[in-house]
Short mmCIF file of C-alpha atoms and ligand atoms in Angstrom, two decimals:
data_model
loop_
_atom_site.label_atom_id
_atom_site.label_comp_id
_atom_site.label_asym_id
_atom_site.label_seq_id
_atom_site.Cartn_x
_atom_site.Cartn_y
_atom_site.Cartn_z
CA MET A 453 172.55 -7.54 71.27
CA LYS A 454 173.62 -5.97 74.54
CA SER A 455 170.90 -4.74 76.46
CA GLU A 456 170.85 -1.13 77.67
CA PRO A 457 173.21 0.19 79.99
CA VAL A 458 172.60 0.68 83.67
CA VAL A 459 174.06 3.65 85.01
CA MET A 460 174.06 5.21 88.26
CA GLY A 461 174.31 9.17 88.47
CA ILE A 462 175.49 11.16 91.81
CA GLU A 463 174.64 14.81 92.06
CA THR A 464 176.11 16.93 95.00
CA SER A 465 176.65 20.37 93.17
CA CYS A 466 174.50 22.31 95.53
CA ASP A 467 172.26 21.37 98.49
CA GLU A 468 170.66 18.23 97.01
CA THR A 469 172.24 14.70 97.29
CA GLY A 470 170.69 12.93 94.41
CA VAL A 471 171.49 9.34 93.41
CA GLY A 472 169.57 8.13 90.47
CA ILE A 473 169.75 4.92 88.36
CA VAL A 474 168.59 4.50 84.87
CA ARG A 475 168.64 1.49 82.34
CA GLY A 476 168.74 3.36 78.95
CA THR A 477 166.31 5.72 79.25
CA GLU A 478 163.99 4.19 81.79
CA LEU A 479 164.17 5.61 85.17
CA LEU A 480 164.86 2.93 87.99
CA ALA A 481 165.49 4.79 91.14
CA ASP A 482 165.48 8.67 91.96
CA ALA A 483 166.77 9.05 95.68
CA VAL A 484 167.08 12.41 96.78
CA ALA A 485 168.20 13.84 100.29
CA SER A 486 168.21 17.62 100.53
CA SER A 487 169.75 19.84 103.12
CA VAL A 488 167.64 22.92 102.00
CA GLU A 489 165.91 23.17 105.62
CA GLU A 490 169.24 23.79 107.19
CA HIS A 491 169.96 26.53 104.99
CA ALA A 492 166.35 28.01 104.90
CA ARG A 493 166.99 30.35 108.06
CA PHE A 494 170.24 32.07 106.40
CA GLY A 495 168.16 32.80 103.21
CA GLY A 496 170.43 31.20 100.67
CA VAL A 497 172.82 27.77 100.56
CA VAL A 498 175.77 27.84 103.22
CA PRO A 499 178.37 25.89 101.18
CA GLU A 500 180.15 24.36 104.28
CA VAL A 501 176.80 22.95 105.54
CA ALA A 502 175.91 21.69 102.10
CA SER A 503 179.02 19.76 102.11
CA ARG A 504 178.71 18.37 105.37
CA ALA A 505 174.98 17.22 104.59
CA HIS A 506 176.37 15.84 101.33
CA LEU A 507 179.04 13.67 103.24
CA GLU A 508 176.29 12.29 106.01
CA ALA A 509 173.65 11.82 103.22
CA MET A 510 176.07 9.91 100.36
CA VAL A 511 176.20 6.24 101.54
CA PRO A 512 172.63 5.92 102.63
CA THR A 513 171.11 7.41 99.52
CA VAL A 514 173.26 5.23 97.08
CA GLN A 515 171.86 2.50 99.25
CA ARG A 516 168.41 3.68 99.06
CA ALA A 517 168.62 4.36 95.02
CA LEU A 518 170.09 0.55 94.70
CA ASP A 519 167.42 -0.86 96.91
CA ASP A 520 164.76 1.07 95.10
CA ALA A 521 166.05 -0.25 91.82
CA GLY A 522 166.61 -3.86 93.37
CA LEU A 523 170.00 -3.82 92.08
CA THR A 524 173.62 -4.05 93.38
CA LEU A 525 176.72 -2.25 92.43
CA ALA A 526 177.89 -5.19 90.50
CA ASP A 527 174.98 -4.39 88.14
CA LEU A 528 176.10 -1.40 87.22
CA ASP A 529 177.61 -0.55 83.56
CA GLY A 530 178.62 3.08 84.48
CA ILE A 531 178.96 5.59 87.36
CA ALA A 532 178.23 9.28 86.31
CA VAL A 533 178.82 12.10 88.52
CA THR A 534 178.53 15.85 88.35
CA ALA A 535 182.02 17.29 88.01
CA GLY A 536 180.62 20.91 88.02
CA PRO A 537 179.56 23.66 87.85
CA GLY A 538 178.65 24.14 91.43
CA LEU A 539 180.03 24.68 95.06
CA ALA A 540 183.51 23.37 95.06
CA GLY A 541 183.15 21.52 98.66
CA ALA A 542 179.94 20.24 97.59
CA LEU A 543 181.01 18.90 94.27
CA MET A 544 184.33 17.15 95.98
CA VAL A 545 182.17 14.91 98.07
CA GLY A 546 180.03 13.59 95.17
CA VAL A 547 183.20 13.29 92.93
CA GLY A 548 185.25 11.49 95.74
CA ALA A 549 182.52 9.17 96.41
CA ALA A 550 181.97 8.21 92.76
CA LYS A 551 185.66 7.52 92.29
CA ALA A 552 185.71 5.44 95.54
CA TYR A 553 182.63 3.29 93.84
CA SER A 554 184.13 3.26 90.41
CA ILE A 555 187.61 1.86 91.93
CA ALA A 556 185.87 -0.47 94.34
CA THR A 557 183.80 -1.93 91.57
CA GLY A 558 185.67 -1.53 88.43
CA VAL A 559 182.64 0.19 87.03
CA PRO A 560 183.83 2.89 84.56
CA LEU A 561 183.14 6.48 85.69
CA TYR A 562 182.07 9.83 83.79
CA GLY A 563 182.43 13.20 85.08
CA VAL A 564 179.65 15.18 83.54
CA ASN A 565 178.58 18.70 83.37
CA HIS A 566 175.31 19.56 85.61
CA LEU A 567 173.85 21.94 82.97
CA SER A 568 174.11 19.05 80.18
CA ALA A 569 172.47 16.65 82.60
CA HIS A 570 169.56 19.27 83.24
CA ILE A 571 168.92 18.77 79.45
CA ALA A 572 169.42 15.08 79.21
CA VAL A 573 166.74 14.33 81.98
CA ASP A 574 164.26 15.07 79.57
CA THR A 575 164.97 11.69 77.93
CA LEU A 576 163.76 9.90 80.84
CA GLU A 577 160.27 11.35 80.16
CA ASN A 578 160.06 11.66 76.63
CA GLY A 579 162.54 9.57 74.87
CA PRO A 580 165.68 10.36 72.60
CA ILE A 581 166.15 14.12 72.31
CA PRO A 582 165.69 15.10 68.29
CA GLU A 583 168.86 17.02 67.26
CA PRO A 584 169.68 19.76 66.87
CA ALA A 585 167.40 21.19 69.74
CA ILE A 586 167.43 24.31 71.45
CA GLY A 587 167.89 23.85 75.37
CA LEU A 588 166.53 26.50 77.44
CA LEU A 589 168.50 26.02 80.66
CA VAL A 590 167.21 28.16 83.86
CA SER A 591 168.47 27.15 87.37
CA GLY A 592 169.75 28.87 90.20
CA GLY A 593 173.11 29.72 88.84
CA HIS A 594 172.51 29.56 85.12
CA SER A 595 170.18 30.82 82.23
CA SER A 596 171.19 29.87 78.80
CA ILE A 597 170.03 29.24 75.43
CA MET A 598 171.94 26.28 74.27
CA LEU A 599 171.94 24.82 70.82
CA VAL A 600 172.30 21.07 71.42
CA GLU A 601 173.52 19.50 68.28
CA ASP A 602 174.77 16.26 69.97
CA LEU A 603 173.86 15.82 73.68
CA ALA A 604 177.02 13.21 73.71
CA GLY A 605 179.49 16.10 73.08
CA LYS A 606 178.43 19.13 71.08
CA VAL A 607 176.31 21.74 72.86
CA THR A 608 176.76 25.52 72.16
CA GLN A 609 175.84 28.46 74.39
CA LEU A 610 173.97 30.81 72.18
CA GLY A 611 173.48 33.36 75.16
CA ALA A 612 173.37 33.76 78.84
CA SER A 613 172.29 36.02 81.58
CA ILE A 614 174.58 38.89 81.96
CA ASP A 615 173.98 39.11 85.48
CA ASP A 616 171.69 37.26 87.90
CA ALA A 617 170.30 33.92 86.74
CA ALA A 618 166.44 33.25 86.31
CA GLY A 619 166.27 31.19 89.69
CA GLU A 620 168.26 33.86 91.50
CA ALA A 621 166.05 36.52 90.45
CA PHE A 622 163.09 34.25 91.57
CA ASP A 623 164.89 33.84 94.99
CA LYS A 624 165.81 37.33 95.60
CA VAL A 625 162.42 38.98 94.75
CA ALA A 626 160.61 36.09 97.10
CA ARG A 627 162.86 37.54 99.52
CA LEU A 628 161.60 41.22 98.93
CA LEU A 629 158.20 39.72 99.11
CA GLY A 630 158.66 38.08 102.49
CA LEU A 631 158.45 34.61 100.93
CA PRO A 632 160.56 31.52 102.24
CA PHE A 633 163.59 30.24 100.79
CA PRO A 634 164.12 29.14 97.84
CA GLY A 635 161.66 31.50 96.40
CA GLY A 636 160.86 30.05 93.23
CA PRO A 637 158.05 27.68 94.04
CA TYR A 638 156.64 30.21 96.46
CA ILE A 639 156.30 32.81 93.73
CA ASP A 640 154.86 30.35 91.30
CA ARG A 641 152.08 29.54 93.85
CA ALA A 642 151.32 33.05 95.04
CA ALA A 643 151.28 34.16 91.26
CA GLN A 644 148.47 31.84 90.60
CA ASN A 645 146.12 34.18 92.74
CA GLY A 646 147.66 37.23 91.24
CA ASP A 647 147.21 39.49 88.36
CA ARG A 648 150.14 39.11 85.72
CA ALA A 649 149.30 42.56 84.33
CA TYR A 650 149.14 44.58 87.42
CA VAL A 651 152.45 45.98 86.64
CA ARG A 652 154.40 45.86 83.60
CA PHE A 653 158.01 45.15 84.76
CA PRO A 654 160.61 45.78 82.48
CA ARG A 655 161.91 43.25 80.39
CA GLY A 656 165.75 43.08 80.30
CA LEU A 657 167.59 43.19 76.97
CA THR A 658 164.86 43.23 74.53
CA ALA A 659 164.86 46.99 73.38
CA ALA A 660 166.10 46.96 69.59
CA LYS A 661 169.69 48.03 70.40
CA ASP A 662 170.08 45.32 73.14
CA MET A 663 168.70 42.69 70.49
CA GLU A 664 171.70 43.56 68.34
CA ARG A 665 174.42 42.85 70.82
CA HIS A 666 172.67 40.81 73.36
CA ARG A 667 170.08 38.77 70.79
CA TYR A 668 170.08 35.57 73.09
CA ASP A 669 171.29 36.83 76.36
CA PHE A 670 169.14 37.70 79.61
CA SER A 671 169.49 40.27 82.34
CA PHE A 672 167.40 39.76 85.57
CA SER A 673 169.35 42.26 87.79
CA GLY A 674 167.25 45.32 86.48
CA LEU A 675 163.69 43.62 87.02
CA LYS A 676 164.84 42.73 90.51
CA THR A 677 165.68 46.36 91.15
CA ALA A 678 162.62 47.50 89.67
CA VAL A 679 160.56 45.19 91.75
CA ALA A 680 162.52 46.30 94.82
CA ARG A 681 161.77 49.99 94.13
CA TRP A 682 158.28 49.45 93.42
CA ILE A 683 157.84 47.71 96.73
CA GLU A 684 159.65 50.50 98.46
CA THR A 685 157.65 53.16 97.07
CA ARG A 686 154.32 51.50 98.06
CA ARG A 687 155.44 51.00 101.54
CA ALA A 688 156.80 54.65 101.73
CA ASP A 689 153.53 55.58 100.89
CA GLY A 690 152.04 53.46 103.85
CA GLU A 691 150.35 51.07 101.68
CA ASP A 692 150.20 47.19 101.62
CA VAL A 693 152.10 45.40 99.22
CA PRO A 694 149.93 42.95 97.25
CA VAL A 695 152.35 39.80 97.03
CA ASP A 696 150.15 37.67 94.79
CA ASP A 697 149.97 40.48 92.16
CA VAL A 698 153.68 41.64 92.23
CA ALA A 699 154.57 37.83 92.18
CA ALA A 700 152.62 37.24 89.07
CA ALA A 701 153.81 40.64 87.30
CA PHE A 702 157.39 39.90 88.15
CA GLN A 703 157.13 36.19 87.02
CA GLU A 704 155.56 37.29 83.86
CA ALA A 705 158.29 39.40 82.99
CA VAL A 706 160.71 36.71 83.53
CA CYS A 707 159.02 34.22 81.45
CA ASP A 708 157.98 36.61 78.63
CA VAL A 709 161.60 36.98 78.05
CA LEU A 710 163.00 33.38 78.66
CA THR A 711 160.27 32.00 76.28
CA GLY A 712 160.48 34.88 73.34
CA LYS A 713 164.17 34.56 73.14
CA ALA A 714 164.29 30.93 73.04
CA ILE A 715 161.52 30.89 70.50
CA LEU A 716 163.67 33.33 68.52
CA ALA A 717 166.80 31.35 68.79
CA ALA A 718 164.59 28.23 67.52
CA LYS A 719 163.49 29.95 64.57
CA GLU A 720 166.79 31.77 63.53
CA HIS A 721 168.65 28.37 63.77
CA GLY A 722 166.03 26.30 61.91
CA VAL A 723 165.39 24.17 64.78
CA ASP A 724 162.12 22.51 65.70
CA THR A 725 162.52 21.47 69.11
CA ILE A 726 162.72 23.42 72.46
CA LEU A 727 163.67 21.53 75.86
CA LEU A 728 163.12 23.17 79.11
CA GLY A 729 165.64 22.34 81.83
CA GLY A 730 166.77 23.51 85.66
CA GLY A 731 164.84 24.22 88.40
CA VAL A 732 162.79 27.27 86.85
CA ALA A 733 161.67 24.98 84.03
CA ALA A 734 159.41 23.62 87.02
CA ASN A 735 157.60 26.84 86.95
CA SER A 736 154.11 26.73 85.86
CA ARG A 737 153.74 30.02 84.06
CA LEU A 738 156.85 29.43 82.18
CA ARG A 739 155.55 26.14 81.09
CA ALA A 740 152.26 27.45 79.96
CA LEU A 741 153.67 30.31 78.17
CA ALA A 742 156.28 28.18 76.47
CA THR A 743 153.60 25.88 75.45
CA GLU A 744 151.62 28.64 73.97
CA ARG A 745 154.47 30.30 72.11
CA ALA A 746 155.72 27.14 70.59
CA GLU A 747 152.40 26.31 69.35
CA GLN A 748 152.05 29.36 67.63
CA ALA A 749 155.46 28.91 66.07
CA GLY A 750 154.92 25.09 65.06
CA ILE A 751 157.87 24.33 67.47
CA THR A 752 157.76 21.08 69.71
CA LEU A 753 158.06 21.77 73.18
CA ARG A 754 159.53 19.29 75.81
CA TYR A 755 160.00 19.40 79.45
CA PRO A 756 160.32 16.99 82.21
CA ARG A 757 157.94 16.81 85.30
CA PRO A 758 158.56 19.22 88.06
CA LYS A 759 160.39 16.68 90.35
CA LEU A 760 162.97 16.02 87.40
CA CYS A 761 163.42 20.02 86.74
CA THR A 762 165.39 20.51 89.97
CA ASP A 763 168.38 19.15 91.11
CA ASN A 764 168.38 15.18 91.34
CA GLY A 765 170.62 12.15 90.72
CA ALA A 766 168.38 10.89 88.09
CA MET A 767 169.43 13.41 85.44
CA VAL A 768 173.05 12.83 86.00
CA ALA A 769 172.37 9.08 85.35
CA ALA A 770 170.24 9.89 82.39
CA LEU A 771 173.30 11.79 80.78
CA GLY A 772 175.64 9.03 81.59
CA SER A 773 173.64 6.52 80.15
CA HIS A 774 173.52 8.50 77.04
CA LEU A 775 177.51 8.78 76.84
CA VAL A 776 177.64 5.00 77.49
CA ALA A 777 175.26 4.12 74.53
CA ALA A 778 176.91 6.74 72.52
CA GLY A 779 180.36 5.04 73.06
CA VAL A 780 182.07 8.29 74.67
CA ALA A 781 185.22 7.56 76.57
CA PRO A 782 185.10 7.37 80.53
CA SER A 783 186.81 10.19 82.36
CA ARG A 784 190.34 9.62 83.70
CA ILE A 785 190.24 8.78 87.58
CA ASP A 786 192.14 11.91 88.46
CA PHE A 787 189.77 14.22 86.97
CA PRO A 788 189.00 17.21 89.46
CA ALA A 789 185.86 18.62 90.62
CA ASN A 790 185.60 22.06 88.90
CA SER A 791 183.27 24.80 90.31
CA SER A 792 183.34 26.84 87.09
CA MET A 793 183.08 24.02 84.54
CA ASN A 794 182.35 25.55 81.07
CA ILE A 795 179.10 25.06 80.05
CA GLU A 796 179.79 23.63 76.66
CA VAL A 797 181.98 20.61 78.23
CA VAL A 798 179.46 17.88 78.42
CA SER A 799 181.75 15.36 79.97
CA LEU A 800 185.24 14.95 80.75
CA ALA A 801 186.21 12.09 78.34
CA ASP A 802 189.75 11.23 78.92
CA ARG A 803 191.09 14.75 79.08
CA LEU A 804 191.48 16.98 81.95
O1 KG4 B 1970 168.28 23.39 89.15
P1 KG4 B 1970 168.09 23.66 90.29
O2 KG4 B 1970 167.37 22.73 91.45
O3 KG4 B 1970 169.57 24.09 91.02
C1 KG4 B 1970 170.41 24.70 90.55
O4 KG4 B 1970 171.47 24.22 89.62
O5 KG4 B 1970 170.71 26.11 90.71
O6 KG4 B 1970 167.51 25.47 90.39
C2 KG4 B 1970 166.97 25.81 91.76
C3 KG4 B 1970 166.31 27.18 91.20
C4 KG4 B 1970 166.08 27.83 92.52
O7 KG4 B 1970 166.48 29.23 92.28
C5 KG4 B 1970 164.28 27.81 92.96
O8 KG4 B 1970 163.93 28.96 93.19
C6 KG4 B 1970 164.15 27.78 91.36
O9 KG4 B 1970 165.15 26.69 90.59
N1 KG4 B 1970 162.85 26.77 91.08
C7 KG4 B 1970 161.60 27.73 90.63
C8 KG4 B 1970 160.69 26.74 90.89
N2 KG4 B 1970 161.01 25.72 91.35
C9 KG4 B 1970 162.58 25.77 91.52
N3 KG4 B 1970 161.51 28.78 90.08
C10 KG4 B 1970 160.63 29.19 89.61
N4 KG4 B 1970 159.53 28.45 89.77
C11 KG4 B 1970 159.12 27.18 90.33
N5 KG4 B 1970 158.26 26.43 90.48
ZN1 ZN B 1971 170.79 22.50 88.80
#
């Protein structure tokens, strides 16, 4: 019997240069170089700065991952790379590097979807994913409810944010509260000392009429505005803004809607497993509330450790390994980086 595939994954869709190596579902190395500090003073990721940082970090990060795993390029059975979605210039660095490694070694190349990789990473922690499963995908750029019938090729989006992504809302509200970028982890921390019931902020798209048209969709821009107005009024009245309480109340509104709709989707599709994935899945309240509600609903909830929720190369390697094991065809060497890659395309098999 052939041993499990060894796959290297390369991730450069945003500000993390990630290189992970897995054997089957075993994580062998997870090297990440982040340019986040170079962006912090701008309050957001600057694409050109990110691309240059990827270029500088690429070869050393690949080398570090190989060293950590005790392997050489010749030991690989596959190379997977994020083909999209993400920042165009940043993606091009990873895709270009992955093609070069593939051509130099003859190892097959898989161009994969960043979002499917956020779901696949859970296999490294919790083993194969029972299919069908519901994936609640919450990152800086996306908030979607996915029906995962086959992680190797059949994922369907049931709903998504119609405006800001969940992570984007965290980052914007953090800014309003004077917290550093990226704001998610800072809100999470501040909220631990705050009162979740301090203010009841709006839960977007949960009113009866919205539940007809936008059953599994999200909207976070009204929530962000409500927080902004609340802070403005408070300041205009010459009063202090209780950062911890506002953080906790905002976070509660986001987590309430995310978990409520994910559980509903699972129930209505007769699915008994929910996976959390993406940077916001690292949020401690999201994990706790989802656990509580899943238990009540008799649904199994799975999520990876926080470090594997935010962008990394291990998630790309995990998806690549799954594709190799499932016998999915590698990608043609001329596939492009695609900044707006369709969320339902798991990998660029031999099509463009
Ligand atoms: O998946 P990710 O690392 O990058 C994208 O694919 O976008 O997600 C980044 C997002 C950021 O908006 C960040 O603020 C958020 O995930 N995030 C969190 C937490 N850790 C990261 N949001 C809430 N709570 C956290 N603990
Ligand atoms: Zn991501």
